[in-house]
Amino acid sequence: MTELDPYGVLSTLTTTSEIARWRADGLPSDAVSTENAILVTNSSRWPLIIDPQLQGIKWIKQKESAPERNLQIVRLGQKDLIRKLEIALENGYTILIENLGETIDAVLMPVIQRATVKRGTKLFIKLGDKECDFHPDFRLYLQTKLSNPHYPPEIQAETTLINFTVTMVGLEDQLLNMVVEKERPDLAALSTDLVGQQNGFVITLGQLEDDILHKLATAEGDITENVALIEGLEETKRICDDIQQKSELAKKTQTDILVTSEKYRSVANRSSLLFFLMTDLVKIHTYYIYSLAAFQQVFFRGIAILSKQSGEADGDDVDKRCEELRHNITLCVFNYIKRGLLEQDKLTVATLLTLKILVNDGKIDAESVEFLINGGSCVDPGNIGPLSWMNESIWAKVKALESMPRFKGIGDYMQGESDEWSAWFDIEKVEEVDIPGEFKAKLNALDRLMLLRAMRPDRLVNSLTTFVGDTMGREYVSQKPFNMAATFEETSKRTPVFFVLFAGVDPTPWVESLGREKGISSDNKRFINISMGQGQEAPAEAIIRKFAKEGGWVMLQNCHLMSSWVPKLERLLEVVSEDAHEDFRCFISAEPPPMASMRNMPESLMQSCIKVANEAPSGVQSNLLRAWDNFSPETLESCSKPVEMKACLFSLCWFHAVVCGRRRFGQQGWSRKYSFNTGDLLICSNVLQSYLDANETVPWDDLRYIFGEIMYGGHITDAWDRRICNTYLQVFHQERLFNGLELAPGFKSPSPNELDYDGYVKYAETSMPNESPLLFGLHPNAEIGYLTNSTEKLFFDILAMGGGVEGTSGDNTSNAVREVMTNIQERLPEEFETVSLTLKAKPLLEGPSGPYIVVALQECGRINALLAEIRNSISDLDKGLKGQLNMSQAMEDLATAFMLNQWPGRNPFSKCMWEKLAWPSQKNLMSQFSDLLLRVDQLARWTKDFETPKSIWLPGLFNPSSYLTAAQQVTARRTNLALDKMTMETHVTTMWDPSEVTDYAEDGTYIHGLYLEGARWPKGEEAGDTFEVSGTSCAGCLCDSKLKELLPRMPIMYVKSVPIQPQWEASPVGYLRNDEAVYECPVYTTSFRGNTFVFLSTLKSKEGEVQKWIMGGVALLMQTDD
């Protein structure tokens, strides 16, 4: 028994000589690998090895390499698999089935189950439609590269699942050996010899012991008279003494080597941290997956670059050398990762890397990092006092900061110095100025980030950029131009290059240009570019085989269209690269999947590739210049009306730049994602020239229709987005275009008579205002909202990857999940008694409020289904954590959601049912659960006597449309009008609190709880004169938002049922009034917009401002994301 084996389990299942033999065969020397090897060799079931880093299969191949084992390595789907398996079964050979997926062919199940039949003295097993002899020496190994496979229960029951995934400590030891091997090759060589010698000694001693026992067991007569036996024992003793002396000397030498090697421990520790950060990245996008082999190449490159810069290691100053190694390896690994990251994820990864390194090096405490990542909000923050400039949600976050010692008393200090803090809060770039008062000296850089997280999350992206740059170096936050030649230097015949495709970015010219420099081009038939599609599989495979043999470059474009074929491509590349020509290279391109958690490329292929994600700049100016660059002076001169062509084409390029750039503002920009591209622009330019040539004057209406409804509009599926697109065209494409039309604030259309092609380029470069939402017609708050959402996404992604500190232990994770479970269970209300409610409601259904009662009963049914699912799933998870039930995928997903404070089922691949049974929401778990309690409370009050609320909290209903339809039904019955001849219109009342509503609305209903995005509704005297609508006092019209007030609450709204008028236009979203004094405003359930549309609201607007609200993306929302 030892410290690592306190109960003697290892010594019972194996011997030191056997462990030494395993390590000689390539088994990593860490304890976990040794335990895995024991399971492989002692399990009665066949081992299924989870081996993403390929360390297990490397050991097994060497272990089973003896000629008598006749190791056969096969894959599922291989033509001769069954034949090789049959031969191995009959002769007792070894079969290794590598690179398994998540399913196994049914024909193999009898072999996996060891379903043998004994006839006489022989064993037989069924393989397909025939029986084979089963040799007792037969061995089967199953291996998968998948890092987190989900096998069905029958596979788990019939095999021994063994996780060979490398551990952080084990990898650190391996990397330490590699560092020493590179930095001190003399010590490494000596250590390797000593380890080999020691393993040999252990093996020899074991053999000698076995030999002695055999001789003693087989000796006959009096052993004291057996001269040969005694001489053999003496010789064995001499050998043992000799080994003992050599072992003592070797141990002393190894101790000296270990002392020197340990000086490089910090380099190995940092490198191990970097690898595990790389492996976590797949949690935010399926393209971010890397192999240990790829990491090791980058690791060695980092050491090699330093050796070139500063020469060989100086043994006298190891600490300085280690610091340089840490810096160089970290930068090399980060640059390798960054090259393949989407733009939106680069700061996330840089931030996570910085935080992990600072915590690992002991420069910041883990508690502060966790607080920064998770945020915090005080449940009972107390009175906000004089801080009227601060909303309550920010105040709750400020009070939560007081749990950290350095922020103690900050809330009271703010209340005492309200004016000073208010002035600080209102500064646009608040991260660049000092914090007020005594906290300026108290707080460090990380504390400032925590304060901004609470009060000004919109400025945290810029602040994090500065923090990472100051801590790690500017190279971690600055973007160098993509260098194809430098990337090529890292490739090899075994390493493909994978390009992520984006709109407006084509990697083909990069590859072709580099190829010409290397003497490889399509002219000499050594470069082939294949655009993948149906029927291109066979030509692609043939070219790969040819170039692998003869040398050449092949580029396979749009591989995302060939999802069923790319696994074959991965296997083909693996096979041909074994003995490929040194000039063979494979370049692959594909669009990223629609969702980051979706897979459209095989995991093993992505692990081996060098990934390149070189997105085009997203600014309006860069989009405009890139759009204009698609044309030439000849394009303008080829038109019969070159003056009109210049102005209209520049306006079209501006329109293209705006609709493409608007995407960065999320759902307020476009409620759905559209792939506007250069092809749309080019086709529209051709249409423009054709129509100008064919008409005496510019046909504005025709061009706007073709551009907005057919070309760009062909991408658009949402009616409200189509309205935005057409409004842009109405603003940008009109007669005033030739007379200095203002395309955006401070940016007018230049005179086509004064500028030529190059003049337009210079004008766009010099006259463009600074990038801001105003260029898109949006309010400055849109930028604040975009930056705030970026901050939330950044920290959510970091949280999904495990936070900024090393992985939480299993016990702590379980305790955190239990804490959330207990919190929910204690507050979870009982379901409604639907039977008694139905009986109570039955006599009231024929009354005037019958339609409302039907809605109430429907809501009770839906909320009961959700409450029951929550209660049952938490109960199952509790049993799973206690070991009373097997943990299912749904239970694991539920526990993960609890850890992330995410509503279960929000991830589309989750097996949890909460999201499917709930209402649309963007809130986190605890906020949405609080929302659930409020919904239950409203329903409880409503169903007590089935008295319809005078003002309904409309967002508190699962199906708000049904309540509005019920209001129309009630009005239709009372007025004897046909329901299909009625619709709704909305008016904004002078009431702001539901308690102010004393009577029911005439011909409709009052609703409250809505928020306005992109504008606001004035209050009090600012609303102006009041007017009455059916006895309801109303006032105000849409006005510009206040800065930083992103979602102001709306007053009580009067939804009135009205007959449809003949002049109104029927549309998929409702009846359009086409009134210049009415803004037809979409109402959405959440800020995600899109398919959460509920109804059309009519809001009063000043004459001539409707276009402003349309381009501003103004909409009513039923809930915030907080």
PDB file of C-alpha atoms in Angstrom, residues 279-359:
ATOM      1  CA  THR A 279     -10.543  21.950 -25.243  1.00  0.00           C
ATOM      2  CA  ASP A 280     -13.223  24.053 -23.497  1.00  0.00           C
ATOM      3  CA  LEU A 281     -13.726  26.308 -26.530  1.00  0.00           C
ATOM      4  CA  VAL A 282     -15.902  23.728 -28.271  1.00  0.00           C
ATOM      5  CA  LYS A 283     -18.609  24.620 -25.738  1.00  0.00           C
ATOM      6  CA  ILE A 284     -19.139  27.966 -27.477  1.00  0.00           C
ATOM      7  CA  HIS A 285     -18.755  26.773 -31.098  1.00  0.00           C
ATOM      8  CA  THR A 286     -18.397  23.349 -32.661  1.00  0.00           C
ATOM      9  CA  TYR A 287     -15.617  24.624 -34.959  1.00  0.00           C
ATOM     10  CA  TYR A 288     -13.360  25.352 -31.967  1.00  0.00           C
ATOM     11  CA  ILE A 289     -12.034  21.859 -31.395  1.00  0.00           C
ATOM     12  CA  TYR A 290      -8.355  20.936 -31.249  1.00  0.00           C
ATOM     13  CA  SER A 291      -6.293  17.772 -30.844  1.00  0.00           C
ATOM     14  CA  LEU A 292      -3.417  17.214 -28.448  1.00  0.00           C
ATOM     15  CA  ALA A 293      -1.139  16.566 -31.435  1.00  0.00           C
ATOM     16  CA  ALA A 294      -1.980  19.986 -32.903  1.00  0.00           C
ATOM     17  CA  PHE A 295      -1.366  21.626 -29.534  1.00  0.00           C
ATOM     18  CA  GLN A 296       2.000  19.928 -29.177  1.00  0.00           C
ATOM     19  CA  GLN A 297       3.083  21.258 -32.578  1.00  0.00           C
ATOM     20  CA  VAL A 298       2.212  24.811 -31.510  1.00  0.00           C
ATOM     21  CA  PHE A 299       3.900  24.187 -28.146  1.00  0.00           C
ATOM     22  CA  PHE A 300       7.159  23.128 -29.826  1.00  0.00           C
ATOM     23  CA  ARG A 301       6.901  26.054 -32.250  1.00  0.00           C
ATOM     24  CA  GLY A 302       6.767  28.453 -29.317  1.00  0.00           C
ATOM     25  CA  ILE A 303       9.972  26.971 -27.900  1.00  0.00           C
ATOM     26  CA  ALA A 304      11.654  26.942 -31.320  1.00  0.00           C
ATOM     27  CA  ILE A 305      10.833  30.611 -32.011  1.00  0.00           C
ATOM     28  CA  LEU A 306      12.367  31.620 -28.687  1.00  0.00           C
ATOM     29  CA  SER A 307      15.481  29.541 -29.386  1.00  0.00           C
ATOM     30  CA  LYS A 308      15.897  31.338 -32.721  1.00  0.00           C
ATOM     31  CA  GLN A 309      15.453  34.741 -31.095  1.00  0.00           C
ATOM     32  CA  SER A 310      17.646  34.275 -28.024  1.00  0.00           C
ATOM     33  CA  GLY A 311      19.670  31.131 -28.689  1.00  0.00           C
ATOM     34  CA  GLU A 312      19.917  28.029 -26.546  1.00  0.00           C
ATOM     35  CA  ALA A 313      18.930  27.975 -22.891  1.00  0.00           C
ATOM     36  CA  ASP A 314      21.319  29.482 -20.378  1.00  0.00           C
ATOM     37  CA  GLY A 315      21.487  27.160 -17.401  1.00  0.00           C
ATOM     38  CA  ASP A 316      22.500  30.008 -15.079  1.00  0.00           C
ATOM     39  CA  ASP A 317      19.230  31.973 -15.345  1.00  0.00           C
ATOM     40  CA  VAL A 318      16.482  29.383 -15.552  1.00  0.00           C
ATOM     41  CA  ASP A 319      13.809  31.678 -14.059  1.00  0.00           C
ATOM     42  CA  LYS A 320      14.233  34.270 -16.789  1.00  0.00           C
ATOM     43  CA  ARG A 321      14.251  31.556 -19.431  1.00  0.00           C
ATOM     44  CA  CYS A 322      11.032  30.086 -18.022  1.00  0.00           C
ATOM     45  CA  GLU A 323       9.363  33.495 -18.083  1.00  0.00           C
ATOM     46  CA  GLU A 324      10.314  33.910 -21.750  1.00  0.00           C
ATOM     47  CA  LEU A 325       9.087  30.404 -22.529  1.00  0.00           C
ATOM     48  CA  ARG A 326       5.750  31.025 -20.825  1.00  0.00           C
ATOM     49  CA  HIS A 327       5.274  34.267 -22.747  1.00  0.00           C
ATOM     50  CA  ASN A 328       6.246  32.778 -26.104  1.00  0.00           C
ATOM     51  CA  ILE A 329       4.218  29.587 -25.791  1.00  0.00           C
ATOM     52  CA  THR A 330       1.172  31.507 -24.567  1.00  0.00           C
ATOM     53  CA  LEU A 331       1.341  33.948 -27.478  1.00  0.00           C
ATOM     54  CA  CYS A 332       1.876  31.176 -30.042  1.00  0.00           C
ATOM     55  CA  VAL A 333      -1.083  29.188 -28.734  1.00  0.00           C
ATOM     56  CA  PHE A 334      -3.332  32.263 -28.575  1.00  0.00           C
ATOM     57  CA  ASN A 335      -2.462  33.309 -32.134  1.00  0.00           C
ATOM     58  CA  TYR A 336      -3.115  29.762 -33.329  1.00  0.00           C
ATOM     59  CA  ILE A 337      -6.551  29.827 -31.677  1.00  0.00           C
ATOM     60  CA  LYS A 338      -7.390  33.418 -32.654  1.00  0.00           C
ATOM     61  CA  ARG A 339      -6.815  32.763 -36.339  1.00  0.00           C
ATOM     62  CA  GLY A 340      -9.800  30.398 -36.337  1.00  0.00           C
ATOM     63  CA  LEU A 341     -12.123  32.406 -34.071  1.00  0.00           C
ATOM     64  CA  LEU A 342     -15.192  34.296 -35.204  1.00  0.00           C
ATOM     65  CA  GLU A 343     -14.836  38.020 -34.550  1.00  0.00           C
ATOM     66  CA  GLN A 344     -17.465  37.969 -31.810  1.00  0.00           C
ATOM     67  CA  ASP A 345     -15.510  35.368 -29.805  1.00  0.00           C
ATOM     68  CA  LYS A 346     -12.003  36.837 -29.897  1.00  0.00           C
ATOM     69  CA  LEU A 347     -12.395  39.096 -26.859  1.00  0.00           C
ATOM     70  CA  THR A 348     -14.188  36.290 -24.991  1.00  0.00           C
ATOM     71  CA  VAL A 349     -11.234  33.933 -25.421  1.00  0.00           C
ATOM     72  CA  ALA A 350      -8.675  36.653 -24.670  1.00  0.00           C
ATOM     73  CA  THR A 351     -10.550  37.577 -21.473  1.00  0.00           C
ATOM     74  CA  LEU A 352     -10.878  33.967 -20.345  1.00  0.00           C
ATOM     75  CA  LEU A 353      -7.180  33.324 -21.026  1.00  0.00           C
ATOM     76  CA  THR A 354      -6.162  36.429 -19.058  1.00  0.00           C
ATOM     77  CA  LEU A 355      -8.355  35.591 -16.069  1.00  0.00           C
ATOM     78  CA  LYS A 356      -7.214  31.954 -15.954  1.00  0.00           C
ATOM     79  CA  ILE A 357      -3.544  32.933 -16.080  1.00  0.00           C
ATOM     80  CA  LEU A 358      -3.912  35.606 -13.391  1.00  0.00           C
ATOM     81  CA  VAL A 359      -5.740  33.203 -11.072  1.00  0.00           C
TER      82      VAL A 359
END
